[in-house]
PDB file of C-alpha atoms in Angstrom:
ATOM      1  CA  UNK A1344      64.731 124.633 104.130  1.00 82.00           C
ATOM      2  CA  UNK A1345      66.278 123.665 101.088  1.00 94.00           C
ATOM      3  CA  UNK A1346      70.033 123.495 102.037  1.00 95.00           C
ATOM      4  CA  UNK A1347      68.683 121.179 104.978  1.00 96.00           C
ATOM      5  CA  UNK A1348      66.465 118.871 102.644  1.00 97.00           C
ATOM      6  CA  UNK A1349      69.881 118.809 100.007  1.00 97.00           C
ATOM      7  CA  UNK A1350      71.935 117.502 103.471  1.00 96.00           C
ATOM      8  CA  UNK A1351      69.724 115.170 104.325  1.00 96.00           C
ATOM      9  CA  UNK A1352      70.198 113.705 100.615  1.00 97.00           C
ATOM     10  CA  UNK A1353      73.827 113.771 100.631  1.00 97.00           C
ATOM     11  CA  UNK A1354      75.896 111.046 102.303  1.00 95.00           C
ATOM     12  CA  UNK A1355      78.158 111.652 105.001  1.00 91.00           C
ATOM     13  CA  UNK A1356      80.861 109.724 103.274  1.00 90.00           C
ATOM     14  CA  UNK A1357      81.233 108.353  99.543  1.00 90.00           C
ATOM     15  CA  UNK A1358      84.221 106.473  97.439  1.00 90.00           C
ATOM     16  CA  UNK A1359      83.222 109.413  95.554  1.00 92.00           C
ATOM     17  CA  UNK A1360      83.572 112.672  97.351  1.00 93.00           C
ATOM     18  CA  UNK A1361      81.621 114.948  94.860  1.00 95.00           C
ATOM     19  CA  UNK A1362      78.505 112.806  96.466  1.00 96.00           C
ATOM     20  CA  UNK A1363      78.986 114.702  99.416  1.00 97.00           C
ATOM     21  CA  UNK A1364      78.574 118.190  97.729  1.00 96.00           C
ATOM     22  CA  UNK A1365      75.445 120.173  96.632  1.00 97.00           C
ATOM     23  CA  UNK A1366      75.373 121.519  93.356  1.00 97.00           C
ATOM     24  CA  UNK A1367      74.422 125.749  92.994  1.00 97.00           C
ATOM     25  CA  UNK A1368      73.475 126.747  90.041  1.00 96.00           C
ATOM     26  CA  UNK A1369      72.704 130.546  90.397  1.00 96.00           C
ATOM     27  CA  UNK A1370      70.910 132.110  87.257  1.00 94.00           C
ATOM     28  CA  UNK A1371      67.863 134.368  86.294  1.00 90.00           C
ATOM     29  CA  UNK A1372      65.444 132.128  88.512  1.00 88.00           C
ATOM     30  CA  UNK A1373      67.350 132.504  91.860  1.00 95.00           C
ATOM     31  CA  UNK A1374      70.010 129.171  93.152  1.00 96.00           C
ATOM     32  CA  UNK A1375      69.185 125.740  91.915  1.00 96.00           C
ATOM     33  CA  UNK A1376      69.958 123.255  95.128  1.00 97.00           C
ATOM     34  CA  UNK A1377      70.961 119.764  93.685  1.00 98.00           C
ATOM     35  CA  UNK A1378      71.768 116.561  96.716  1.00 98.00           C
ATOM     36  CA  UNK A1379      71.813 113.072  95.580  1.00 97.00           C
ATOM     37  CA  UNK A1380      73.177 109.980  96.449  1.00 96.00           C
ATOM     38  CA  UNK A1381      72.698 108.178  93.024  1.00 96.00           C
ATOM     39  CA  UNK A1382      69.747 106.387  94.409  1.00 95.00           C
ATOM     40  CA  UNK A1383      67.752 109.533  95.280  1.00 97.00           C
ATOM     41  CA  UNK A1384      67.895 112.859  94.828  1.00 97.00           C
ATOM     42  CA  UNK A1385      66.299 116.179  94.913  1.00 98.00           C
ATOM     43  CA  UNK A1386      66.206 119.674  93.277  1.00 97.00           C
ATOM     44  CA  UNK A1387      65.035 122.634  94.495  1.00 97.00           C
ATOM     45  CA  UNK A1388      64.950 126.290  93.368  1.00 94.00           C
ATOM     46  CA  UNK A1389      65.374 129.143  96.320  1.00 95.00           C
ATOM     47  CA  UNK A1390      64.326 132.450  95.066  1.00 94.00           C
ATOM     48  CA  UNK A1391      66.901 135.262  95.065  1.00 94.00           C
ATOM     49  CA  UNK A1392      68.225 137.992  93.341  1.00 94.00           C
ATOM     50  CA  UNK A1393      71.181 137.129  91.045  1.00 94.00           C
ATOM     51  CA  UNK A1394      73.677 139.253  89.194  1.00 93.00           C
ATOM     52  CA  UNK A1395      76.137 137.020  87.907  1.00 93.00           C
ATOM     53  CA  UNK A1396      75.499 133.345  86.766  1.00 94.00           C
ATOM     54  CA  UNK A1397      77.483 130.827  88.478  1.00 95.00           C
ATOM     55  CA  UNK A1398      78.229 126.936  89.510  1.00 95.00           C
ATOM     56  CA  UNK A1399      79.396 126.134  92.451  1.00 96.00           C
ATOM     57  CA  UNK A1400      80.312 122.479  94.268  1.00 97.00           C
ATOM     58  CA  UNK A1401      80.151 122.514  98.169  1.00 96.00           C
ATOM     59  CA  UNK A1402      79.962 120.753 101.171  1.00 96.00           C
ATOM     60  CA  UNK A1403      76.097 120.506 101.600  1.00 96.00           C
ATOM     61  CA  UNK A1404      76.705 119.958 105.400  1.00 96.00           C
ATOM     62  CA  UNK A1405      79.535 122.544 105.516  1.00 96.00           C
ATOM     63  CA  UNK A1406      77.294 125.059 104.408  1.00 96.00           C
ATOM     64  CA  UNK A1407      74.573 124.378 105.791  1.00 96.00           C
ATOM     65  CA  UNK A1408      76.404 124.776 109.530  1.00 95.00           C
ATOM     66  CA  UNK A1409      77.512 127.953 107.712  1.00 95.00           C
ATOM     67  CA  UNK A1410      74.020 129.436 107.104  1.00 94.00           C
ATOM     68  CA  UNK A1411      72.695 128.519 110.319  1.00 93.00           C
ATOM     69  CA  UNK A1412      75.298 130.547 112.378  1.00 92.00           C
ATOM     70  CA  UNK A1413      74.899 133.405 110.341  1.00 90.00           C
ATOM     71  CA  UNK A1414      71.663 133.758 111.513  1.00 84.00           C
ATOM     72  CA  UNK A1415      69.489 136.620 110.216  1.00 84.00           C
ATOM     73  CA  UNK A1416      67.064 137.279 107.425  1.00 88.00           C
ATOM     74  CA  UNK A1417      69.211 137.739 104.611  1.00 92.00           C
ATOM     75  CA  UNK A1418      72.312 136.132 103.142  1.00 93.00           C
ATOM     76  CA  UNK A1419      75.314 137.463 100.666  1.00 95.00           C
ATOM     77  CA  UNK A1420      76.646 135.084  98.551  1.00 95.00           C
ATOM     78  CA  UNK A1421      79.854 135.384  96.256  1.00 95.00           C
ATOM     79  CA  UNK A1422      81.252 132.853  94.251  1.00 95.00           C
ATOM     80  CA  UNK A1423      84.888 132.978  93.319  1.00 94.00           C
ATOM     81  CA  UNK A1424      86.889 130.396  91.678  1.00 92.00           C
ATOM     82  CA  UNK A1425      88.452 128.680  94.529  1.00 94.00           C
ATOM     83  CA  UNK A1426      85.916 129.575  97.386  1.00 96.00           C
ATOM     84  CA  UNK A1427      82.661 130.453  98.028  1.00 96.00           C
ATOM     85  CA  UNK A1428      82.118 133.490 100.475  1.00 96.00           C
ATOM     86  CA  UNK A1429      79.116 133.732 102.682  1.00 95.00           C
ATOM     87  CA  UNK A1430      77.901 136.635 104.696  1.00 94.00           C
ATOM     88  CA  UNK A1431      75.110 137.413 106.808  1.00 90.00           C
ATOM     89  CA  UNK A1432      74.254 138.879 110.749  1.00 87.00           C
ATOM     90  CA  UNK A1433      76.119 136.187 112.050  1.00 83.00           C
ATOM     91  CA  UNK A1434      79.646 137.549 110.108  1.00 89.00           C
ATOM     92  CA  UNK A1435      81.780 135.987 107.353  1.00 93.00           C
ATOM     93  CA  UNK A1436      82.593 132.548 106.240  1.00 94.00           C
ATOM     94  CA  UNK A1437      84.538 130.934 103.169  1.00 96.00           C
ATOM     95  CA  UNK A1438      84.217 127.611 101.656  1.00 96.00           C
ATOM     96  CA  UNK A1439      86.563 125.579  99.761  1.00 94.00           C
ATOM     97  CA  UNK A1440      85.203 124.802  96.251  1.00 94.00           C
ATOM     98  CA  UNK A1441      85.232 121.099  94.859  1.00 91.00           C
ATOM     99  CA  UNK A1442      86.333 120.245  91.612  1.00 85.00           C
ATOM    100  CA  UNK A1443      84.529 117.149  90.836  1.00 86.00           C
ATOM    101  CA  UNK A1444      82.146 116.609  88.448  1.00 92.00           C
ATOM    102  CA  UNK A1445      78.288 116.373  90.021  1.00 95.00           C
ATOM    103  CA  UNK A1446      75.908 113.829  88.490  1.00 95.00           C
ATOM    104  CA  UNK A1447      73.145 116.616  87.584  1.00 94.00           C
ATOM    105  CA  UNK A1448      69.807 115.001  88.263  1.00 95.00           C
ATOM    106  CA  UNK A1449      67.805 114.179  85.088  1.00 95.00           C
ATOM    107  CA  UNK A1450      64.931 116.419  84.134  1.00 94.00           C
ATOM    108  CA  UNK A1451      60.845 115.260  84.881  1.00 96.00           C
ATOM    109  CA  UNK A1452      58.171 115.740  82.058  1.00 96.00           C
ATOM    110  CA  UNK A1453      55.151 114.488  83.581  1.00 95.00           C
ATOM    111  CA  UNK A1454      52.982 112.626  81.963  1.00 95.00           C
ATOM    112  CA  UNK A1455      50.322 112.842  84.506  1.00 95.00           C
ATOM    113  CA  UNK A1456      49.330 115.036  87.720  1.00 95.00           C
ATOM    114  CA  UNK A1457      48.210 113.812  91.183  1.00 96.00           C
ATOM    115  CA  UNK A1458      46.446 115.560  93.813  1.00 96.00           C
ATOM    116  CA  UNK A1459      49.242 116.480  96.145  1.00 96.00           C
ATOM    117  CA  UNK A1460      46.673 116.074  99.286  1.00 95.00           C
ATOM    118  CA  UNK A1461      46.006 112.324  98.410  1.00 95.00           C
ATOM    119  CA  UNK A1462      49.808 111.466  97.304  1.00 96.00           C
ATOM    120  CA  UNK A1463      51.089 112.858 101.110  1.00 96.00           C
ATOM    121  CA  UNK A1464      48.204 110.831 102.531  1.00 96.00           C
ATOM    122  CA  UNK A1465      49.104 107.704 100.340  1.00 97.00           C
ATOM    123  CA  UNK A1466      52.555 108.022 101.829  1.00 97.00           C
ATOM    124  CA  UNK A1467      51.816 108.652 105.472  1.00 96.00           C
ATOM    125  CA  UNK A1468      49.391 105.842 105.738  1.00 97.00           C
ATOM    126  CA  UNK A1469      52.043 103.422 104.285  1.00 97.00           C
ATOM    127  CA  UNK A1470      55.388 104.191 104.460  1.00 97.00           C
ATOM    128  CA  UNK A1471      55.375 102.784 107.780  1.00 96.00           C
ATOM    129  CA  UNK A1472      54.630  99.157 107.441  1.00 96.00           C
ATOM    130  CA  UNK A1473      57.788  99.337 104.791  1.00 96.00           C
ATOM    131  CA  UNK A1474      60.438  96.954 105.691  1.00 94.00           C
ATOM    132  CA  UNK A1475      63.889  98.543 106.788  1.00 92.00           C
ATOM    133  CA  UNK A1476      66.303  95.245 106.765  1.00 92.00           C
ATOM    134  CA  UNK A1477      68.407  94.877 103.745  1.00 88.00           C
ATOM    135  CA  UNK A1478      68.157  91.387 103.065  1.00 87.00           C
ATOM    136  CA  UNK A1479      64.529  91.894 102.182  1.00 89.00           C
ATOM    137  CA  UNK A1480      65.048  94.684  99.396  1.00 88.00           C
ATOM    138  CA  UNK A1481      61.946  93.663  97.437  1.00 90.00           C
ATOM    139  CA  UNK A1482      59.687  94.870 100.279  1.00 94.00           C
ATOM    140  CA  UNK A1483      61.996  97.943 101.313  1.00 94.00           C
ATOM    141  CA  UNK A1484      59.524 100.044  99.580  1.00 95.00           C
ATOM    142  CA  UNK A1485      56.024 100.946  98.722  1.00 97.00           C
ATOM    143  CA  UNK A1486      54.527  99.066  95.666  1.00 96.00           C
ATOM    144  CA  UNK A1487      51.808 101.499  93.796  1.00 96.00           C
ATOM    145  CA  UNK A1488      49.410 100.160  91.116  1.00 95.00           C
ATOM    146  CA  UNK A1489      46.954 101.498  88.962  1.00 95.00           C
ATOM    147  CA  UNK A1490      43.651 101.041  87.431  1.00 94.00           C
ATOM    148  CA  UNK A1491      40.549 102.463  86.555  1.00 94.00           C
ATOM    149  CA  UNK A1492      41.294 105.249  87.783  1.00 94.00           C
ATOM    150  CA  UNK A1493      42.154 104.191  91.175  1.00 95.00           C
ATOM    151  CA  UNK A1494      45.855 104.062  92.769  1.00 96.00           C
ATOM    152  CA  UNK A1495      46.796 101.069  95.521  1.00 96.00           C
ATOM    153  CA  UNK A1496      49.326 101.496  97.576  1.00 97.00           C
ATOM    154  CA  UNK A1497      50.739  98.428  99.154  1.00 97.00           C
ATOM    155  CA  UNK A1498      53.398  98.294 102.098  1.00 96.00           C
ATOM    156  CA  UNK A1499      54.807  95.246 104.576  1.00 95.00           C
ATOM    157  CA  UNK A1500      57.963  94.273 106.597  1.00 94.00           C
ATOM    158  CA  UNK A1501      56.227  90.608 106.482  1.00 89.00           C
ATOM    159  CA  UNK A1502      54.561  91.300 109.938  1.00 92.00           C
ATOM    160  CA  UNK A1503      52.370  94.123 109.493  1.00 93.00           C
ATOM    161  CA  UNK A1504      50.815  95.355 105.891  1.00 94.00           C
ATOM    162  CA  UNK A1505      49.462  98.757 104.653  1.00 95.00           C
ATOM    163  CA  UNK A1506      46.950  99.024 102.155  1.00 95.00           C
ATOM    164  CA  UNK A1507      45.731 102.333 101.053  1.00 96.00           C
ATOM    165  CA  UNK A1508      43.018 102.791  97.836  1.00 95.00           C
ATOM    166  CA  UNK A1509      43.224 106.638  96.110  1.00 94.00           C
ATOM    167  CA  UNK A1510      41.692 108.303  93.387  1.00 94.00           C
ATOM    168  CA  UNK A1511      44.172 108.826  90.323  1.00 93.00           C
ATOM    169  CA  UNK A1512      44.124 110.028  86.938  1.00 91.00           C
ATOM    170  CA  UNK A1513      47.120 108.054  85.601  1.00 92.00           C
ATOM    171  CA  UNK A1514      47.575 105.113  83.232  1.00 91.00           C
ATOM    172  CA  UNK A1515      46.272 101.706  83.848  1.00 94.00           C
ATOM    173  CA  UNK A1516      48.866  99.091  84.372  1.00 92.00           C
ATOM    174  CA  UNK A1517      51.590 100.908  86.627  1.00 93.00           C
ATOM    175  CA  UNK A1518      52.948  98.699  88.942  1.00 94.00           C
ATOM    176  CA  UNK A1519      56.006  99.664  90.785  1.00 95.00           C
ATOM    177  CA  UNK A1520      57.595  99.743  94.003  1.00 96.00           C
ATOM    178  CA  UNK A1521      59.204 102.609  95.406  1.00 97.00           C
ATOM    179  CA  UNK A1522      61.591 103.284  98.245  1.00 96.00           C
ATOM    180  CA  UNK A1523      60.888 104.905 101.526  1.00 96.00           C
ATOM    181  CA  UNK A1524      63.641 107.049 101.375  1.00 95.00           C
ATOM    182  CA  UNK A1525      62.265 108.432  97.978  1.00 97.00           C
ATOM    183  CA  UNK A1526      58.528 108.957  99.285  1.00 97.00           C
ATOM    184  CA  UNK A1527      59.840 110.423 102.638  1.00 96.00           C
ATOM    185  CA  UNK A1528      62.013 113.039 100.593  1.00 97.00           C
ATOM    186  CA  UNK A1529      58.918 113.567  98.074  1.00 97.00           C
ATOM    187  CA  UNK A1530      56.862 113.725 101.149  1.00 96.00           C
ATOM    188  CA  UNK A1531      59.077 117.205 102.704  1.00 94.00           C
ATOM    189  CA  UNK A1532      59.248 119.099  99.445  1.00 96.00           C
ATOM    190  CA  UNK A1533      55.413 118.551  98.424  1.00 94.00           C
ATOM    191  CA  UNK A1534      54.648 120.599 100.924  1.00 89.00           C
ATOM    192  CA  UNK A1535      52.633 123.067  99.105  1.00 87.00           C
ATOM    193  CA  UNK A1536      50.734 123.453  95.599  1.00 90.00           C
ATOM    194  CA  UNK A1537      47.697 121.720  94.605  1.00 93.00           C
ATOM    195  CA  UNK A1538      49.084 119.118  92.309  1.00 96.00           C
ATOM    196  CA  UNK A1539      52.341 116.669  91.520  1.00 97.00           C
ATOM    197  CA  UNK A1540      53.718 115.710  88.017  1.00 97.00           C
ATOM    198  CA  UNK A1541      54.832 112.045  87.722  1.00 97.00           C
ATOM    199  CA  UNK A1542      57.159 110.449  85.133  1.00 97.00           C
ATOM    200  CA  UNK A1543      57.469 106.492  85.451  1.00 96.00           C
ATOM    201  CA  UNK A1544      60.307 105.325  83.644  1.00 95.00           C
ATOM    202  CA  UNK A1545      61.689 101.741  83.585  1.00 93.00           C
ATOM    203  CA  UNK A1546      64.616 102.157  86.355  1.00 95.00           C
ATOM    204  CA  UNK A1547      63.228 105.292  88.142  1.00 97.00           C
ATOM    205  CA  UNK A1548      60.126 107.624  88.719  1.00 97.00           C
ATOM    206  CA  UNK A1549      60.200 111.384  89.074  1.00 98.00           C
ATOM    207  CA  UNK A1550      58.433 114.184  90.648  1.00 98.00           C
ATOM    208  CA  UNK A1551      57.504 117.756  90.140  1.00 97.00           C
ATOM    209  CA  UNK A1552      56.119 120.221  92.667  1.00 96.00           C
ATOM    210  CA  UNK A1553      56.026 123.825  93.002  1.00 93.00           C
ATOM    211  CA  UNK A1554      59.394 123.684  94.778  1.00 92.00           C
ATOM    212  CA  UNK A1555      61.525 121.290  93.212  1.00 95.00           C
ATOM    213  CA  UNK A1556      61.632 118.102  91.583  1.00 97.00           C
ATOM    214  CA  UNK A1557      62.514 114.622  93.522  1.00 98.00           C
ATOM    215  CA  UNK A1558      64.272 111.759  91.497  1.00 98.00           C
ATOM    216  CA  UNK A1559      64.452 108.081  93.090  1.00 98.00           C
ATOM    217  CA  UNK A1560      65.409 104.991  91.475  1.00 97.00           C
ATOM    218  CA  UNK A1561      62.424 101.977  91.662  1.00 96.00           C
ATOM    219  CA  UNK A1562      62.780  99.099  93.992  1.00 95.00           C
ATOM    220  CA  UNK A1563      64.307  95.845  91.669  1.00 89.00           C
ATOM    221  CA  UNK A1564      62.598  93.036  93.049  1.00 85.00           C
ATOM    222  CA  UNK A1565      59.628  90.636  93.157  1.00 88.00           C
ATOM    223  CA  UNK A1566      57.614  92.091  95.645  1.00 92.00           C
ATOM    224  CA  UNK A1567      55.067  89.230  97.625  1.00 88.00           C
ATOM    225  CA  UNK A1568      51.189  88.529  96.075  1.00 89.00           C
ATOM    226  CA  UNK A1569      49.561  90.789  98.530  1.00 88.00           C
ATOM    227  CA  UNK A1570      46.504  89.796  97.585  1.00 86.00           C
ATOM    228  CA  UNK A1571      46.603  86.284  98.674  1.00 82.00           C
ATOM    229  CA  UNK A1572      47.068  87.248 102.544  1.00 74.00           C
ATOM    230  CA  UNK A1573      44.394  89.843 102.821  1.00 73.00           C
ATOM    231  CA  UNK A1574      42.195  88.230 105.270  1.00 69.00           C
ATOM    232  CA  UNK A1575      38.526  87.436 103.570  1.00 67.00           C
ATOM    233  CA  UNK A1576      35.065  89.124 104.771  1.00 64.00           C
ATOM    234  CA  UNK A1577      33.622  87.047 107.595  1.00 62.00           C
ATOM    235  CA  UNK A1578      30.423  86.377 107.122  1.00 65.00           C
ATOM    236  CA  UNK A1579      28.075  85.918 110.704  1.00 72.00           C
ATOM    237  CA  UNK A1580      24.791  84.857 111.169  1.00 78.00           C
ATOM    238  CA  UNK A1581      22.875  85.222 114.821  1.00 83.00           C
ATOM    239  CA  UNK A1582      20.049  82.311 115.848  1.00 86.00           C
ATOM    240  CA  UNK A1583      18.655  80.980 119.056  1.00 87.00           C
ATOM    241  CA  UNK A1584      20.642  78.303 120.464  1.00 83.00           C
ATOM    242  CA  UNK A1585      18.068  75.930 121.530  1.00 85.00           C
ATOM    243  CA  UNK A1586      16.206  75.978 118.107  1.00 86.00           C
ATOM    244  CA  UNK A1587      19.822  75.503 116.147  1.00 82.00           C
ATOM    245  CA  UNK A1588      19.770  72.026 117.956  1.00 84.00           C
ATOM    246  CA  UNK A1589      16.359  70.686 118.661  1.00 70.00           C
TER     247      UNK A1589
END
């Protein structure tokens, strides 16, 4: 559901409008679907059979509603310069196009892989324990490290704390904290394919998967030593009571 992924990523409302849109690109490939809300965003290419290359900025929302009551297997879409015209089962619908200018999302060259089964794991198991209050931004996210070719993923709302340990053929010496939002999004379109590309760079990390790519800027904070409240092994010993004190 890529127009439903791309409306998820675009705010409802934006000092700048052009936010609000997705971005078609339609070329050899089938439609490039770009959302973002200049903290995160997402790309994703739907296969389909195109004549004419074309840009188009619309309403993500609008045209999503649009799609959905069209119903049917199979859309028509025409792009003219003023409006975009969409047909299906359902009947006929046209768009107004927007003029603005649409932040294109940068591209990813990976410079490693990750097994796509152990990154959606790594998320599940602690995207939870995130914090969600915005006075805390350091800990709004989920801090990942690496080394020796181990990941640790590290999430907490101060309360509650969510450590996960995966195998991972990446540099030593990442250390970065990502936000939910981003590994929620990255978490719907990695739905498929056997691996991930990552790029880490200094204000964001990226992600490529079969369908699309997923862009979200890092978490800039000092998130808490961890370490130093993970409770210690216990260590127990078992005796009889009346020889411990004679």
């Amino acid at each position: 559901p890529a127009l439903a992924i791309a409306a998820s990523v675009a705010p409802k409302s934006s000092a700048r409008p052009v936010l609000q849109d997705a971005a078609l690109t339609f070329g050899p490939g089938g439609i490039d679907v770009q959302a973002t809300d200049l903290e995160t965003g997402v790309r994703l290419l739907v296969p389909a059979v195109v004549t004419d290359s074309a840009r188009a900025l619309v309403s993500a929302k609008r045209l999503l509603d649009v799609v959905r009551a069209i119903g049917g297997d199979e859309v028509k879409i025409e792009v003219g310069k003023e409006k975009i015209k969409i047909a299906g089962h359902g009947g006929k619908f046209a768009l107004v196009l927007d003029g603005g200018e649409f932040p294109d999302l940068p591209p990813v060259e990976p410079a490693f892989t990750v097994d796509r089964a152990i990154l959606v794991s790594a998320i599940s198991r602690t995207t939870y324990a995130a914090s969600d209050e915005p006075t805390r931004y350091a800990i709004n996210g989920v801090r990942i490290e690496t080394k020796g070719g181990r990941s640790i993923w590290v999430a907490t709302n101060g309360k509650q704390m969510a450590v996960v340990d995966r195998p991972v053929e990446a540099p030593d010496g990442l250390s970065l904290v990502v936000p939910v939002d981003g590994l929620d999004l990255l978490e719907k379109v990695a739905d498929s394919g056997d691996t991930v590309g990552v790029q880490a760079t200094q204000n964001d990390i990226r992600f490529q998967t079969n369908r699309g790519s997923v862009v979200t800027r890092l978490v800039d904070g000092e998130f808490p030593e961890w370490r130093n409240v993970l409770p210690t092994p216990s260590r127990r010993a078992t005796t009889n009571r009346e020889a411990l004190i004679a």
